[in-house]
mmCIF file of C-alpha atoms in Angstrom:
data_model
loop_
_atom_site.group_PDB
_atom_site.id
_atom_site.type_symbol
_atom_site.label_atom_id
_atom_site.label_comp_id
_atom_site.label_asym_id
_atom_site.label_seq_id
_atom_site.Cartn_x
_atom_site.Cartn_y
_atom_site.Cartn_z
ATOM 1 C CA MET R 1 0.000 0.000 0.000
ATOM 2 C CA THR R 2 1.405 3.387 -1.041
ATOM 3 C CA TYR R 3 0.530 6.781 0.409
ATOM 4 C CA ASN R 4 1.316 10.174 -1.101
ATOM 5 C CA LYS R 5 2.289 11.412 2.345
ATOM 6 C CA VAL R 6 3.668 9.425 5.270
ATOM 7 C CA GLU R 7 1.277 11.192 7.651
ATOM 8 C CA GLU R 8 -1.674 9.680 5.760
ATOM 9 C CA ASP R 9 -0.721 6.127 6.753
ATOM 10 C CA THR R 10 -2.903 5.964 9.857
ATOM 11 C CA GLU R 11 -2.424 2.224 10.261
ATOM 12 C CA ALA R 12 1.353 2.599 10.431
ATOM 13 C CA ARG R 13 1.116 5.523 12.861
ATOM 14 C CA ASN R 14 -1.200 3.477 15.103
ATOM 15 C CA ALA R 15 1.253 0.558 14.919
ATOM 16 C CA LEU R 16 4.194 2.773 15.856
ATOM 17 C CA TRP R 17 2.332 4.152 18.853
ATOM 18 C CA ALA R 18 1.247 0.660 19.940
ATOM 19 C CA ALA R 19 4.880 -0.438 19.687
ATOM 20 C CA ILE R 20 5.993 2.545 21.780
ATOM 21 C CA CYS R 21 3.470 1.569 24.459
ATOM 22 C CA ASP R 22 4.677 -2.038 24.319
ATOM 23 C CA ALA R 23 8.299 -0.894 24.666
ATOM 24 C CA ALA R 24 7.419 1.343 27.628
ATOM 25 C CA THR R 25 5.748 -1.643 29.288
ATOM 26 C CA LYS R 26 8.836 -3.791 28.724
ATOM 27 C CA LEU R 27 10.953 -1.085 30.388
ATOM 28 C CA ALA R 28 8.574 -0.525 33.319
ATOM 29 C CA SER R 29 10.743 -2.404 35.801
ATOM 30 C CA SER R 30 13.687 -0.109 34.987
ATOM 31 C CA CYS R 31 12.229 3.268 34.069
ATOM 32 C CA THR R 32 9.015 5.184 33.488
ATOM 33 C CA VAL R 33 8.379 6.929 30.181
ATOM 34 C CA TYR R 34 6.652 10.314 29.945
ATOM 35 C CA ILE R 35 5.627 12.563 27.074
ATOM 36 C CA SER R 36 5.919 15.666 29.278
ATOM 37 C CA LEU R 37 9.098 17.632 29.974
ATOM 38 C CA SER R 38 9.042 16.481 33.611
ATOM 39 C CA PRO R 39 7.437 13.466 35.312
ATOM 40 C CA ASP R 40 3.666 13.898 35.155
ATOM 41 C CA ILE R 41 1.443 10.913 35.784
ATOM 42 C CA ALA R 42 -1.073 12.215 33.247
ATOM 43 C CA SER R 43 1.542 12.041 30.486
ATOM 44 C CA LYS R 44 2.914 8.623 31.389
ATOM 45 C CA VAL R 45 2.976 6.481 28.240
ATOM 46 C CA ARG R 46 0.266 3.815 28.357
ATOM 47 C CA SER R 47 -1.795 1.927 25.820
ATOM 48 C CA GLN R 48 -5.051 3.716 26.703
ATOM 49 C CA MET R 49 -3.684 7.026 25.364
ATOM 50 C CA PRO R 50 -4.594 8.118 21.824
ATOM 51 C CA VAL R 51 -1.827 8.484 19.269
ATOM 52 C CA PRO R 52 -0.061 11.779 20.093
ATOM 53 C CA GLU R 53 -0.340 14.568 17.531
ATOM 54 C CA VAL R 54 3.297 14.467 16.483
ATOM 55 C CA GLN R 55 5.028 13.869 13.164
ATOM 56 C CA THR R 56 5.570 10.269 12.084
ATOM 57 C CA TRP R 57 9.349 10.663 12.250
ATOM 58 C CA GLN R 58 8.947 11.543 15.928
ATOM 59 C CA LEU R 59 7.092 8.276 16.512
ATOM 60 C CA VAL R 60 9.911 6.384 14.784
ATOM 61 C CA GLU R 61 12.499 8.267 16.826
ATOM 62 C CA ALA R 62 10.701 7.574 20.114
ATOM 63 C CA LEU R 63 10.434 3.864 19.321
ATOM 64 C CA SER R 64 14.110 3.748 18.327
ATOM 65 C CA LEU R 65 15.096 5.433 21.603
ATOM 66 C CA LEU R 66 13.145 2.958 23.727
ATOM 67 C CA ALA R 67 14.468 0.046 21.663
ATOM 68 C CA ILE R 68 18.044 1.066 22.530
ATOM 69 C CA LEU R 69 17.157 0.949 26.234
ATOM 70 C CA ILE R 70 15.442 -2.423 25.801
ATOM 71 C CA LYS R 71 18.710 -3.878 24.503
ATOM 72 C CA ALA R 72 20.751 -2.285 27.300
ATOM 73 C CA GLY R 73 22.306 -4.478 29.957
ATOM 74 C CA VAL R 74 21.059 -2.162 32.717
ATOM 75 C CA VAL R 75 19.061 1.057 32.491
ATOM 76 C CA MET R 76 20.330 3.444 35.156
ATOM 77 C CA THR R 77 17.963 6.334 34.377
ATOM 78 C CA SER R 78 14.656 5.912 36.212
ATOM 79 C CA GLU R 79 12.641 8.454 34.206
ATOM 80 C CA VAL R 80 12.546 9.148 30.479
ATOM 81 C CA CYS R 81 10.873 12.533 29.871
ATOM 82 C CA ASN R 82 9.986 14.573 26.784
ATOM 83 C CA LEU R 83 9.797 11.438 24.643
ATOM 84 C CA PHE R 84 9.053 13.337 21.443
ATOM 85 C CA GLY R 85 11.557 16.143 21.959
ATOM 86 C CA SER R 86 15.066 16.867 23.103
ATOM 87 C CA THR R 87 16.116 14.685 26.025
ATOM 88 C CA GLY R 88 19.166 13.164 27.655
ATOM 89 C CA PRO R 89 21.528 12.113 28.902
ATOM 90 C CA LEU R 90 19.787 8.809 29.650
ATOM 91 C CA HIS R 91 22.308 6.628 31.479
ATOM 92 C CA PHE R 92 22.516 2.912 30.692
ATOM 93 C CA MET R 93 25.073 0.101 30.624
ATOM 94 C CA GLU R 94 26.122 -1.695 27.471
ATOM 95 C CA ASP R 95 28.594 -4.584 27.463
ATOM 96 C CA GLY R 96 29.750 -3.410 30.892
ATOM 97 C CA HIS R 97 30.394 0.173 29.748
ATOM 98 C CA ASP R 98 28.615 3.392 30.705
ATOM 99 C CA ARG R 99 26.585 4.815 27.843
ATOM 100 C CA TYR R 100 24.432 7.929 27.504
ATOM 101 C CA LEU R 101 21.513 8.337 25.130
ATOM 102 C CA TRP R 102 20.415 11.705 23.753
ATOM 103 C CA ALA R 103 17.537 12.750 21.507
ATOM 104 C CA GLN R 104 17.900 15.768 19.230
ATOM 105 C CA PRO R 105 21.083 17.151 20.835
ATOM 106 C CA LEU R 106 22.555 20.305 19.329
ATOM 107 C CA LEU R 107 26.215 19.775 18.475
ATOM 108 C CA ARG R 108 29.073 20.730 16.163
ATOM 109 C CA GLY R 109 31.232 18.592 13.917
ATOM 110 C CA GLN R 110 34.919 18.134 14.649
ATOM 111 C CA GLU R 111 36.314 19.203 11.282
ATOM 112 C CA SER R 112 33.627 21.493 9.877
ATOM 113 C CA ALA R 113 32.426 23.098 13.146
ATOM 114 C CA LEU R 114 29.015 23.074 11.441
ATOM 115 C CA GLY R 115 26.014 22.742 13.718
ATOM 116 C CA GLY R 116 23.637 19.801 13.583
ATOM 117 C CA ARG R 117 20.876 18.042 15.482
ATOM 118 C CA PRO R 118 20.962 14.251 14.989
ATOM 119 C CA ASP R 119 17.833 12.358 15.987
ATOM 120 C CA LEU R 120 19.515 9.968 18.436
ATOM 121 C CA VAL R 121 23.086 9.890 19.732
ATOM 122 C CA VAL R 122 24.824 7.429 22.034
ATOM 123 C CA SER R 123 27.897 8.809 23.800
ATOM 124 C CA SER R 124 30.519 7.407 26.139
ATOM 125 C CA THR R 125 30.273 10.214 28.721
ATOM 126 C CA PRO R 126 27.489 12.453 30.093
ATOM 127 C CA ASP R 127 29.247 15.520 28.685
ATOM 128 C CA THR R 128 27.604 17.455 25.860
ATOM 129 C CA PRO R 129 27.805 15.221 22.759
ATOM 130 C CA SER R 130 30.719 15.967 20.435
ATOM 131 C CA ALA R 131 33.085 14.089 18.163
ATOM 132 C CA LEU R 132 35.126 13.341 21.297
ATOM 133 C CA ASN R 133 32.491 11.164 22.959
ATOM 134 C CA ILE R 134 29.869 10.217 20.355
ATOM 135 C CA ILE R 135 29.828 6.518 19.577
ATOM 136 C CA ARG R 136 26.888 6.111 17.234
ATOM 137 C CA VAL R 137 23.957 7.891 15.626
ATOM 138 C CA VAL R 138 20.444 6.814 14.625
ATOM 139 C CA GLU R 139 18.532 8.942 12.106
ATOM 140 C CA CYS R 140 14.819 8.576 11.286
ATOM 141 C CA LYS R 141 13.758 9.566 7.770
ATOM 142 C CA CYS R 142 10.045 9.649 6.966
ATOM 143 C CA ARG R 143 10.028 11.169 3.503
ATOM 144 C CA LYS R 144 8.650 9.788 0.267
ATOM 145 C CA ARG R 145 12.072 8.782 -1.007
ATOM 146 C CA LEU R 146 15.749 8.970 -0.115
ATOM 147 C CA GLY R 147 18.268 9.754 -2.823
ATOM 148 C CA ALA R 148 22.002 10.011 -3.377
ATOM 149 C CA PRO R 149 22.253 13.599 -2.025
ATOM 150 C CA ASP R 150 20.631 12.467 1.239
ATOM 151 C CA ILE R 151 23.111 9.619 1.643
ATOM 152 C CA ARG R 152 26.107 11.817 0.870
ATOM 153 C CA GLY R 153 24.864 14.334 3.432
ATOM 154 C CA GLU R 154 24.522 11.654 6.115
ATOM 155 C CA PHE R 155 27.991 10.332 5.271
ATOM 156 C CA GLY R 156 29.398 13.811 5.800
ATOM 157 C CA LYS R 157 27.773 14.024 9.224
ATOM 158 C CA ALA R 158 29.013 10.569 10.196
ATOM 159 C CA HIS R 159 32.563 11.472 9.184
ATOM 160 C CA ASP R 160 32.419 14.828 10.953
ATOM 161 C CA LEU R 161 31.173 13.252 14.190
ATOM 162 C CA ARG R 162 33.688 10.369 14.132
ATOM 163 C CA VAL R 163 31.066 7.708 14.848
ATOM 164 C CA THR R 164 31.592 3.957 14.861
ATOM 165 C CA SER R 165 28.151 3.177 13.396
ATOM 166 C CA TYR R 166 25.427 5.233 11.725
ATOM 167 C CA LEU R 167 21.952 3.808 11.185
ATOM 168 C CA ILE R 168 19.278 5.434 9.024
ATOM 169 C CA TRP R 169 15.680 4.300 9.392
ATOM 170 C CA SER R 170 13.599 4.916 6.285
ATOM 171 C CA PHE R 171 9.796 4.821 6.483
ATOM 172 C CA ASN R 172 9.619 3.937 2.778
ATOM 173 C CA THR R 173 11.949 1.351 1.290
ATOM 174 C CA PRO R 174 14.693 3.176 -0.665
ATOM 175 C CA ALA R 175 15.852 2.078 -4.101
ATOM 176 C CA LEU R 176 18.304 -0.823 -3.985
ATOM 177 C CA SER R 177 21.001 1.409 -5.506
ATOM 178 C CA VAL R 178 20.597 3.838 -2.597
ATOM 179 C CA ILE R 179 20.815 1.051 -0.008
ATOM 180 C CA GLU R 180 23.909 -0.423 -1.632
ATOM 181 C CA GLY R 181 25.505 2.996 -2.043
ATOM 182 C CA ALA R 182 24.956 3.715 1.651
ATOM 183 C CA LYS R 183 26.562 0.403 2.602
ATOM 184 C CA ARG R 184 29.630 1.208 0.518
ATOM 185 C CA LEU R 185 29.925 4.421 2.542
ATOM 186 C CA GLY R 186 29.716 2.506 5.815
ATOM 187 C CA LEU R 187 26.133 3.569 6.577
ATOM 188 C CA ASP R 188 23.365 1.175 7.596
ATOM 189 C CA ILE R 189 20.061 2.110 5.964
ATOM 190 C CA GLU R 190 17.024 0.053 6.934
ATOM 191 C CA PRO R 191 13.360 0.262 5.867
ATOM 192 C CA LEU R 192 10.765 0.020 8.617
ATOM 193 C CA GLY R 193 8.833 -2.462 6.498
ATOM 194 C CA PHE R 194 5.372 -0.924 6.216
ATOM 195 C CA ASP R 195 5.567 -1.006 2.413
ATOM 196 C CA THR R 196 6.684 -4.654 2.303
ATOM 197 C CA ASP R 197 5.002 -8.011 2.811
ATOM 198 C CA ARG R 198 5.795 -7.614 6.539
ATOM 199 C CA ARG R 199 3.219 -4.816 6.875
ATOM 200 C CA THR R 200 0.383 -6.950 8.240
ATOM 201 C CA ASP R 201 2.659 -8.600 10.802
ATOM 202 C CA LEU R 202 4.108 -5.285 12.007
ATOM 203 C CA ILE R 203 0.679 -3.658 12.275
ATOM 204 C CA SER R 204 -1.135 -6.549 13.950
ATOM 205 C CA MET R 205 1.621 -7.401 16.452
ATOM 206 C CA PRO R 206 3.316 -4.324 17.985
ATOM 207 C CA GLU R 207 5.815 -6.490 19.848
ATOM 208 C CA ASN R 208 7.160 -7.672 16.473
ATOM 209 C CA LEU R 209 7.749 -4.074 15.418
ATOM 210 C CA VAL R 210 9.559 -3.406 18.711
ATOM 211 C CA MET R 211 11.880 -6.356 18.241
ATOM 212 C CA HIS R 212 12.457 -5.534 14.552
ATOM 213 C CA VAL R 213 13.675 -2.081 15.536
ATOM 214 C CA ALA R 214 15.637 -3.264 18.588
ATOM 215 C CA ASN R 215 17.368 -6.155 16.801
ATOM 216 C CA THR R 216 18.230 -4.099 13.709
ATOM 217 C CA GLN R 217 19.802 -1.380 15.849
ATOM 218 C CA GLU R 218 21.752 -3.980 17.804
ATOM 219 C CA VAL R 219 23.154 -5.519 14.611
ATOM 220 C CA SER R 220 24.179 -2.059 13.392
ATOM 221 C CA ARG R 221 25.846 -1.283 16.727
ATOM 222 C CA ARG R 222 27.864 -4.466 16.796
ATOM 223 C CA GLY R 223 28.796 -4.216 13.131
ATOM 224 C CA ASN R 224 30.651 -0.891 13.528
ATOM 225 C CA ARG R 225 30.543 -0.601 9.743
ATOM 226 C CA PHE R 226 31.457 3.082 9.624
ATOM 227 C CA ALA R 227 34.494 2.686 11.869
ATOM 228 C CA GLN R 228 35.662 -0.263 9.779
ATOM 229 C CA LEU R 229 35.285 1.724 6.571
ATOM 230 C CA MET R 230 37.245 4.648 8.006
ATOM 231 C CA LEU R 231 40.022 2.299 9.148
ATOM 232 C CA LYS R 232 40.226 0.693 5.717
ATOM 233 C CA SER R 233 40.258 4.102 4.010
ATOM 234 C CA SER R 234 43.036 5.266 6.328
ATOM 235 C CA ASN R 235 45.090 2.142 5.625
ATOM 236 C CA ASP R 236 44.581 2.516 1.879
ATOM 237 C CA ALA R 237 45.666 6.147 2.033
ATOM 238 C CA SER R 238 48.769 5.197 4.004
ATOM 239 C CA LEU R 239 49.720 2.566 1.413
ATOM 240 C CA LYS R 240 49.338 5.093 -1.399
ATOM 241 C CA THR R 241 51.536 7.561 0.486
ATOM 242 C CA LEU R 242 54.230 4.921 0.971
ATOM 243 C CA LYS R 243 54.160 3.998 -2.721
ATOM 244 C CA GLN R 244 54.559 7.626 -3.723
ATOM 245 C CA ALA R 245 57.423 8.246 -1.307
#
């Protein structure tokens, strides 16, 4: 099923919200999730609430954020506030290491000094995110199509922020050439699946959507594709320099 605008896909929006509620329930023993800027029982995420009037990309971002915490070894933060806006640092443990999760942080690149606001950032310290402590980035794209300029732009951000992995969620499945091009640049680009034969499964069973997002992000994290690409590029450049010497 194809929609002219992502916001028109009510079924997908309902599924994303149901998945967010399912994820919040899974995290209930570790932390409580709120839509409000500060803990407010009325804004606590629960299945009885209607779908919030936010953009679809914000629903994808919120689900991605909670999915990172679901995969954490231990969640140290007891309250997650402002789910659809800027938040963090959210403290959690990952493979025995302290990690900090941020949503929509304002930061500057190391080389360009250009400003930016990635959707989700995981850092190694609670200090303001920068190229010195950022480990990985998750971006949520809910546009009709992604093209080569989009991928080149994301590659530039990944390089500027010195990440180890960079995952791009796409609401609509990009062209195969775009997916392959992103991989060659060390970027992981993944479709949510609402325009594939998985649609019915993702819509009817929110827990499947939660695990799809959580598992995909975990694979991207462990793959460290961007860091590997940068290492290979550095080695190749060094070999060329030696040959020219």
